PDB file of C-alpha atoms and ligand atoms in Angstrom:
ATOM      1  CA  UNK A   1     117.195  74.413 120.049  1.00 42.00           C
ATOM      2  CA  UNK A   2     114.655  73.279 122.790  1.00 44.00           C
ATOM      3  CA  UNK A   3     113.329  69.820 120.845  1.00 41.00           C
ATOM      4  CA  UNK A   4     111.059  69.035 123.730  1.00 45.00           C
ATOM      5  CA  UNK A   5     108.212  69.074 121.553  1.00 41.00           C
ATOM      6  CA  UNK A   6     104.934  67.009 122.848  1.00 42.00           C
ATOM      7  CA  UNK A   7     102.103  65.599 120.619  1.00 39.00           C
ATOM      8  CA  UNK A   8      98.954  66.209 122.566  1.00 37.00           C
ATOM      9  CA  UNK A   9      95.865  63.570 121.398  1.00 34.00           C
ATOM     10  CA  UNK A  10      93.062  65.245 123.034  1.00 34.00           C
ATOM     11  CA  UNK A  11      90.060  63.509 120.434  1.00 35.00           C
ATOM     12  CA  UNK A  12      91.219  59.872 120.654  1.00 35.00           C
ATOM     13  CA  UNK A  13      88.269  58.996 122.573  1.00 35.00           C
ATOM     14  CA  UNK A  14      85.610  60.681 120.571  1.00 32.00           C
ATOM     15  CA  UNK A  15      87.871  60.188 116.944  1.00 35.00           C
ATOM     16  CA  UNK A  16      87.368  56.111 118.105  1.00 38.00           C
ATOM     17  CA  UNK A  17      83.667  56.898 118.468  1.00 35.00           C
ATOM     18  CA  UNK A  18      82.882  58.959 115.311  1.00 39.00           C
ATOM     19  CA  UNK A  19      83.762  55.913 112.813  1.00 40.00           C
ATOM     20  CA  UNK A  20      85.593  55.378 109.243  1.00 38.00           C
ATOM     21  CA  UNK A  21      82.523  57.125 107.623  1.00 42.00           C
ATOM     22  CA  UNK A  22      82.139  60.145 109.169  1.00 42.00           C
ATOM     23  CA  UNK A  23      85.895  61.152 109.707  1.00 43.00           C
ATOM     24  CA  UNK A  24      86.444  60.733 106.008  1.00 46.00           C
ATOM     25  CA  UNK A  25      83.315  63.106 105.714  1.00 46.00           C
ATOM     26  CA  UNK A  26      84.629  65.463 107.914  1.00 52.00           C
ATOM     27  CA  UNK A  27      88.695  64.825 106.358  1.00 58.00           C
ATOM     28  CA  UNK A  28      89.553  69.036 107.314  1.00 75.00           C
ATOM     29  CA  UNK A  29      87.724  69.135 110.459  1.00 81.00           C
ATOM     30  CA  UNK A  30      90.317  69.469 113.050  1.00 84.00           C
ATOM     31  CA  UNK A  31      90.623  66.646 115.180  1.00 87.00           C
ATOM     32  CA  UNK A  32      91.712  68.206 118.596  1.00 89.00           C
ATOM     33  CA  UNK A  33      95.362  66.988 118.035  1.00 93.00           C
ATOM     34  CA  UNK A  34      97.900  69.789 118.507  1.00 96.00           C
ATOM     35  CA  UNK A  35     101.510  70.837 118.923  1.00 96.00           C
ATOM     36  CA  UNK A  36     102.809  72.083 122.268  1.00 95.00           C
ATOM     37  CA  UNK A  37     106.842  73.028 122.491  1.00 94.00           C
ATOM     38  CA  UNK A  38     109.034  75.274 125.085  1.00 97.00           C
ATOM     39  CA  UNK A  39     107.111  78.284 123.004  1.00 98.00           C
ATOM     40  CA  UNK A  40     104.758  79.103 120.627  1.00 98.00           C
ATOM     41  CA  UNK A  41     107.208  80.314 118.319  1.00 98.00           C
ATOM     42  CA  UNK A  42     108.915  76.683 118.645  1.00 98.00           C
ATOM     43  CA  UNK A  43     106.047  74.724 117.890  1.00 98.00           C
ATOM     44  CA  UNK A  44     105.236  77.124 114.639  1.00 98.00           C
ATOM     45  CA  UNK A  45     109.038  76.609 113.342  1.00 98.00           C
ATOM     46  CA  UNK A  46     108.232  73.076 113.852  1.00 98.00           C
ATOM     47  CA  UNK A  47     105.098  73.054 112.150  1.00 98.00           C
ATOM     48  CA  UNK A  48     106.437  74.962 108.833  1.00 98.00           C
ATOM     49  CA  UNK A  49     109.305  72.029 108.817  1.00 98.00           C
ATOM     50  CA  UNK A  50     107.517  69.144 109.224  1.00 98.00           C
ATOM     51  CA  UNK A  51     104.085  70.499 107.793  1.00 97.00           C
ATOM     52  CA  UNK A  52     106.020  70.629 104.694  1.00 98.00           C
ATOM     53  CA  UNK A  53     105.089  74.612 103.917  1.00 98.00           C
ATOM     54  CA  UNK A  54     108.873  75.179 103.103  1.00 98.00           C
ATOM     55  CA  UNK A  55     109.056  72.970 100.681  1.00 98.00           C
ATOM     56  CA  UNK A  56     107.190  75.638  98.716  1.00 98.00           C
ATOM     57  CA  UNK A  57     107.281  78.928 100.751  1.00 98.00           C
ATOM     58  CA  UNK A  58     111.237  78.860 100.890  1.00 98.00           C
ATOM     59  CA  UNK A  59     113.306  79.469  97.891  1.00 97.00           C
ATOM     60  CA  UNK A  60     116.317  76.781  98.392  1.00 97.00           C
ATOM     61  CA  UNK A  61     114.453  74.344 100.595  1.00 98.00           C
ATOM     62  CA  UNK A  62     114.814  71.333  98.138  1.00 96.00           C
ATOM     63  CA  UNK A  63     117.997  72.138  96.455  1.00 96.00           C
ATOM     64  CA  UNK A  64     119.984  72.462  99.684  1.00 98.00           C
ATOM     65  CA  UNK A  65     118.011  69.401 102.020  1.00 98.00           C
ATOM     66  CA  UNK A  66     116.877  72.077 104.209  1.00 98.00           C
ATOM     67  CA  UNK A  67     119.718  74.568 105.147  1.00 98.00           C
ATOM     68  CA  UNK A  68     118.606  77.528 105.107  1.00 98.00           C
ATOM     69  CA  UNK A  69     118.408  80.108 108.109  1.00 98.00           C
ATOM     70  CA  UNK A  70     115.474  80.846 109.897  1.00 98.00           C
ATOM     71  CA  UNK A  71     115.948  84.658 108.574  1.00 97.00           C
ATOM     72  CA  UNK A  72     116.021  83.655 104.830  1.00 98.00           C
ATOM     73  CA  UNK A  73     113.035  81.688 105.439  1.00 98.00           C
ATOM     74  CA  UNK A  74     108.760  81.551 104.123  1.00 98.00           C
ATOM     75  CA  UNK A  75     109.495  84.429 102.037  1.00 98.00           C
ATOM     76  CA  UNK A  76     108.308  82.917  99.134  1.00 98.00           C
ATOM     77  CA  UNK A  77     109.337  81.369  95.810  1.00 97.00           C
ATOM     78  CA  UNK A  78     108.982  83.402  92.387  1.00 96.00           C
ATOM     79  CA  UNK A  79     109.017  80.067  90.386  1.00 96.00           C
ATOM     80  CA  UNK A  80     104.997  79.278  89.455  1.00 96.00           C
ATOM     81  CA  UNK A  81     102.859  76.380  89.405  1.00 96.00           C
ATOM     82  CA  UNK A  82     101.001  76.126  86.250  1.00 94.00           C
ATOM     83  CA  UNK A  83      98.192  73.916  85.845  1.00 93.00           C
ATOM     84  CA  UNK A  84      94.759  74.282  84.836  1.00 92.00           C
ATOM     85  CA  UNK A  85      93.922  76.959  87.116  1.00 94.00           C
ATOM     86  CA  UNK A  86      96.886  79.222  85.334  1.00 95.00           C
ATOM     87  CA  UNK A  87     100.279  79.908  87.298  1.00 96.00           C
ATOM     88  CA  UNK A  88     100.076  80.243  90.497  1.00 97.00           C
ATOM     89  CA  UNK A  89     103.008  81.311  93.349  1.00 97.00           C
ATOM     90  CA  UNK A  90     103.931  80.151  96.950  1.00 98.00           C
ATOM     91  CA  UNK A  91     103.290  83.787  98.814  1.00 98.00           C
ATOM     92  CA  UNK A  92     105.926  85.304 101.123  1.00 98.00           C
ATOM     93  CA  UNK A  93     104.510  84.392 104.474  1.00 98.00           C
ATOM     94  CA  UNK A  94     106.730  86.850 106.105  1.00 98.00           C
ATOM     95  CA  UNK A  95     104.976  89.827 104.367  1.00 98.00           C
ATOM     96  CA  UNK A  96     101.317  88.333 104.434  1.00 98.00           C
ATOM     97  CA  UNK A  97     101.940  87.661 108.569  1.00 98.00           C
ATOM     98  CA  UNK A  98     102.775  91.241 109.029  1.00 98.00           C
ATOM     99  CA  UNK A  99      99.820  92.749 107.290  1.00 98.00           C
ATOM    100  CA  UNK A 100      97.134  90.794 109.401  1.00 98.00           C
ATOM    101  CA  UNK A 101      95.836  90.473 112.998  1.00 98.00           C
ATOM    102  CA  UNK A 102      96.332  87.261 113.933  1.00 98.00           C
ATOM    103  CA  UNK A 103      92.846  86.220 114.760  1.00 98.00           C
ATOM    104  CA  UNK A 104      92.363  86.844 110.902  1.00 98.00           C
ATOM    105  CA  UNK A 105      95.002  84.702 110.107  1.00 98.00           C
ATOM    106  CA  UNK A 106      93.494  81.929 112.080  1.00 98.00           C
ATOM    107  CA  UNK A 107      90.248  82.662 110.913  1.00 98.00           C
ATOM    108  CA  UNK A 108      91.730  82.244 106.892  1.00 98.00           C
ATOM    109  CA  UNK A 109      93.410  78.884 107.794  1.00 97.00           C
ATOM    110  CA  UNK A 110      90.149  77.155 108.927  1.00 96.00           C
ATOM    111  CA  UNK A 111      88.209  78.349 105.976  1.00 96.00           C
ATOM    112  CA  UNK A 112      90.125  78.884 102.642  1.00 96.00           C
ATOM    113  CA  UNK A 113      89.901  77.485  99.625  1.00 95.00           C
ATOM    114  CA  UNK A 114      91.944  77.908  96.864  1.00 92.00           C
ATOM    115  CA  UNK A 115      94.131  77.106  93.907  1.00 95.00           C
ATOM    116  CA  UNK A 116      96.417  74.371  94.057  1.00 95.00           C
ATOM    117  CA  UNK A 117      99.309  73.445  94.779  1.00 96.00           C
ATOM    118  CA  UNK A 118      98.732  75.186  97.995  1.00 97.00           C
ATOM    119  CA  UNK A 119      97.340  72.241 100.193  1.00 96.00           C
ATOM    120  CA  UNK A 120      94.216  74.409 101.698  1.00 97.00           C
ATOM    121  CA  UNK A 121      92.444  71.060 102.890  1.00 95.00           C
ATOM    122  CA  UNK A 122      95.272  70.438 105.289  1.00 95.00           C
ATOM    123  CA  UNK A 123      95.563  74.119 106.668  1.00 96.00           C
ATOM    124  CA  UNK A 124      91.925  73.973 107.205  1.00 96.00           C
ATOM    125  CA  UNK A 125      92.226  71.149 110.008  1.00 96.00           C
ATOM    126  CA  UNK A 126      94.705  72.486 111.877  1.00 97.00           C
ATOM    127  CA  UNK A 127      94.358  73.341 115.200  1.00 97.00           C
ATOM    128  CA  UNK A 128      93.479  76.722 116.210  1.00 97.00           C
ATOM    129  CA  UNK A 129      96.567  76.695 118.957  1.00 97.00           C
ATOM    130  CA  UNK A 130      98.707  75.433 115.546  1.00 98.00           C
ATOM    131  CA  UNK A 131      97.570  78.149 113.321  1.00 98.00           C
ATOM    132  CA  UNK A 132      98.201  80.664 116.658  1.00 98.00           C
ATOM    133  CA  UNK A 133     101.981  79.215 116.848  1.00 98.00           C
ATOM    134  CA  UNK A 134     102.646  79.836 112.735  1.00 98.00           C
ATOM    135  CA  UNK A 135     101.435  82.819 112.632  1.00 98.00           C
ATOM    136  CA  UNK A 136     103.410  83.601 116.195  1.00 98.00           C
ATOM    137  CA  UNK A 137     106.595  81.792 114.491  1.00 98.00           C
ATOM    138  CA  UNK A 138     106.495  84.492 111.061  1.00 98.00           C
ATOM    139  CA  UNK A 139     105.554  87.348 113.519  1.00 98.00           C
ATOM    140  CA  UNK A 140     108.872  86.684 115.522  1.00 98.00           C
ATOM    141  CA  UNK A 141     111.305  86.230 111.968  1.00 98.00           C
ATOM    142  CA  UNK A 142     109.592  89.402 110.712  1.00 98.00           C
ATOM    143  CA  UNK A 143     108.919  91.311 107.747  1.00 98.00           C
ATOM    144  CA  UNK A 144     111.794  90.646 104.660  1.00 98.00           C
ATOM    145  CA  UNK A 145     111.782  89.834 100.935  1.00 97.00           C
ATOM    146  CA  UNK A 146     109.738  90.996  98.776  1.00 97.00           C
ATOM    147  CA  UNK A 147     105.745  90.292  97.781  1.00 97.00           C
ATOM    148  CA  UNK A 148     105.720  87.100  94.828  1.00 97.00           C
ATOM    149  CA  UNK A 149     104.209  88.153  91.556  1.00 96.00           C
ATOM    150  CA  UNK A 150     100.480  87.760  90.845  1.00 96.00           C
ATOM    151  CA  UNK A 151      98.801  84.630  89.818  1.00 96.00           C
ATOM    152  CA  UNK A 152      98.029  84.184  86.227  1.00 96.00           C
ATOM    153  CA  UNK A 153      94.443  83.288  85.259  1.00 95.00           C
ATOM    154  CA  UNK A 154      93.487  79.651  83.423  1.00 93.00           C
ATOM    155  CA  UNK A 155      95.038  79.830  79.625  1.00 88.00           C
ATOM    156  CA  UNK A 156      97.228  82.621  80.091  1.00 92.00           C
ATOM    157  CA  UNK A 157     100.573  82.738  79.571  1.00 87.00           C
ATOM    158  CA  UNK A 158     103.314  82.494  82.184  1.00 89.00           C
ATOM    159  CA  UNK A 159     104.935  85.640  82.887  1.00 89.00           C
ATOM    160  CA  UNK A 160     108.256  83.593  84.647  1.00 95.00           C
ATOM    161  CA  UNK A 161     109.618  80.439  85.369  1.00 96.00           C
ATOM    162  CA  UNK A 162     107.309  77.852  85.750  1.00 96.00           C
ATOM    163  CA  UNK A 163     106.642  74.515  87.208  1.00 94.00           C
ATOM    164  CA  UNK A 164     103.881  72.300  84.897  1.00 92.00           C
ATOM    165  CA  UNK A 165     101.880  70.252  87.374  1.00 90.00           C
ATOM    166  CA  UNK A 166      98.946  69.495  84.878  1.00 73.00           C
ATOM    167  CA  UNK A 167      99.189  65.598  84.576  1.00 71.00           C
ATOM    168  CA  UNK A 168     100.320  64.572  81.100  1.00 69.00           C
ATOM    169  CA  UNK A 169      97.719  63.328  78.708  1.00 73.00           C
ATOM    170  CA  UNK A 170      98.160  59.114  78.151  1.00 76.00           C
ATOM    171  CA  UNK A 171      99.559  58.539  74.543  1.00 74.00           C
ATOM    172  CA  UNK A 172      96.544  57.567  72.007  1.00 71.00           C
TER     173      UNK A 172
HETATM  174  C1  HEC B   1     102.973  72.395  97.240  1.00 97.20           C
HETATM  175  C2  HEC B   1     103.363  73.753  97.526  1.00 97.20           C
HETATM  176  C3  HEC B   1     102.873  74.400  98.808  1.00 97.20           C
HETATM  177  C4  HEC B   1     102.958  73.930 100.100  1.00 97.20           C
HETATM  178  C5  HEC B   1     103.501  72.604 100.574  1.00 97.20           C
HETATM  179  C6  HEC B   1     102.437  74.958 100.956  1.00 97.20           C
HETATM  180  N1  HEC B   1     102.025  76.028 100.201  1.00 97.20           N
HETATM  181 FE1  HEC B   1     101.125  77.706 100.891  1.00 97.20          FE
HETATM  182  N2  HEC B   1     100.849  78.374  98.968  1.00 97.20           N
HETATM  183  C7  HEC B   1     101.331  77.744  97.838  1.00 97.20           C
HETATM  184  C8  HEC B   1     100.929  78.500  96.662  1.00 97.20           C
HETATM  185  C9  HEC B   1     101.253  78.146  95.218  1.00 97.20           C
HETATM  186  C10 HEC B   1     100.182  79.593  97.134  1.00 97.20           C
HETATM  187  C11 HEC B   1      99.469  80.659  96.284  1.00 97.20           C
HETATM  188  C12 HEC B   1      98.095  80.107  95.920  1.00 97.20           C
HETATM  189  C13 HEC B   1      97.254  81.058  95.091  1.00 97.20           C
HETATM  190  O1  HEC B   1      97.758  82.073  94.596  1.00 97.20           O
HETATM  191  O2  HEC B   1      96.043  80.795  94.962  1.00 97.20           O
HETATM  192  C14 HEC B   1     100.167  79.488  98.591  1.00 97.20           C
HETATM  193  C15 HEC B   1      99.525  80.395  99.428  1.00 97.20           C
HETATM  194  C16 HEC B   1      99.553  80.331 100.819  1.00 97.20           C
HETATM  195  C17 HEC B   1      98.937  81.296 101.701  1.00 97.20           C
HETATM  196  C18 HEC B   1      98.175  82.535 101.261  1.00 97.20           C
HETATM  197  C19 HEC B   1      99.092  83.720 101.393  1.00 97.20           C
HETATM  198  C20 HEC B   1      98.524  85.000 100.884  1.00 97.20           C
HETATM  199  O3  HEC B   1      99.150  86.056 101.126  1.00 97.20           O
HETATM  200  O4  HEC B   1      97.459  84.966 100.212  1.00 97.20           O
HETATM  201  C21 HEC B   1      99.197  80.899 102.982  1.00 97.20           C
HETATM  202  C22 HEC B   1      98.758  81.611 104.269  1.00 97.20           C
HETATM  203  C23 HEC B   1      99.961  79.695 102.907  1.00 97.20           C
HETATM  204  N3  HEC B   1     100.169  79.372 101.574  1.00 97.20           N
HETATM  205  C24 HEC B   1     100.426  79.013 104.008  1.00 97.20           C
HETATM  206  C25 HEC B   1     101.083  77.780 103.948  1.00 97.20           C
HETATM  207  C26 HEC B   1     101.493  77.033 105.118  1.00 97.20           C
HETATM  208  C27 HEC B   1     101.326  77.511 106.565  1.00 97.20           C
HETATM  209  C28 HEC B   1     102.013  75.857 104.662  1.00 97.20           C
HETATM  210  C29 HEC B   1     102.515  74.677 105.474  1.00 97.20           C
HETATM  211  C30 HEC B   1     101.597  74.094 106.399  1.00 97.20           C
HETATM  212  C31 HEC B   1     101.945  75.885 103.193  1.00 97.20           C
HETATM  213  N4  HEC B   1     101.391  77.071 102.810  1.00 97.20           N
HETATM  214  C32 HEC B   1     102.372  74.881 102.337  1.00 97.20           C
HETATM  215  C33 HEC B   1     102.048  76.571  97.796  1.00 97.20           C
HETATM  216  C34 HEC B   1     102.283  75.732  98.890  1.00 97.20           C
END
């Protein structure tokens, strides 16, 4: 695998100029910084690793440090998230790539927000070219696995295996 991978800083300058108070105002703005590698689809499967998405998008991540092959991979886990917003699960990326154009992926990066744990705040200041390359990497594993089930609403009750995230209440 081609690991020539090059951080580009493109903002420096004007990140330098903007100050403490305004970049923590603008946190999910993107900042200009992006990923460049031999190809798009390289810089994407290098975004999902170290952007951390298949630590939840990937059944197996954890449990086996990492190993699993690119074709078993972002196809979602079928273990929830509970918390106060119900039970949530990490979608099959695979599935949801195939079914939209790609400027409409992009376009849902930069601007949604949603239920936790998926970190929506950090998808929404990536780089367009970054977004491009994801979408670019799932496009070029394909379509496999099958769609995770539907979230469950606040206060209802888990319909599978679940992972509590709600922090626990101090003793009185
Ligand atoms: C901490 C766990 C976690 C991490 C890390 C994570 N996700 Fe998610 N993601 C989720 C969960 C849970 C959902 C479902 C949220 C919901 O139903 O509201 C989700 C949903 C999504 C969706 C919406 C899919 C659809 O069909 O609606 C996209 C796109 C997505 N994640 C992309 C990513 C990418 C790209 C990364 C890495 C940069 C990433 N996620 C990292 C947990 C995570």
């Amino acid at each position: 695998m081609n690991t020539h991978l090059k951080l580009t800083v493109v903002a420096a300058a004007l990140l330098a100029l903007t100050g403490c108070r305004q970049s923590q105002a603008t946190a999910a703005a993107p900042t200009g910084v992006r990923v460049t590698g031999a190809s798009d689809v390289e810089a994407g499967r290098y975004l999902t690793v170290v952007g951390g998405c298949n630590d939840c998008h990937t059944a197996g991540w954890n449990e086996t440090g990492g190993n699993v092959p690119d074709a078993q991979r972002l196809t979602g886990t079928n273990v929830g998230w509970q918390g106060p917003w119900g039970v949530t699960y990490p979608a099959n990326l695979r599935l949801t790539a195939a079914a939209m154009s790609e400027d409409d992926w992009v376009a849902m990066l930069r601007t949604r927000k949603d239920r936790p744990p998926m970190p929506w705040m950090n998808l929404n200041a990536m780089h367009e070219q970054d977004s491009r390359a994801v979408y670019r990497y799932l496009r070029a594993l394909g379509p496999a696995g099958e769609r995770m089930p539907e979230a469950t609403g606040p206060g209802e009750p888990a319909r599978t295996a679940f992972i509590p995230i709600a922090p626990p209440q101090a003793p009185r």
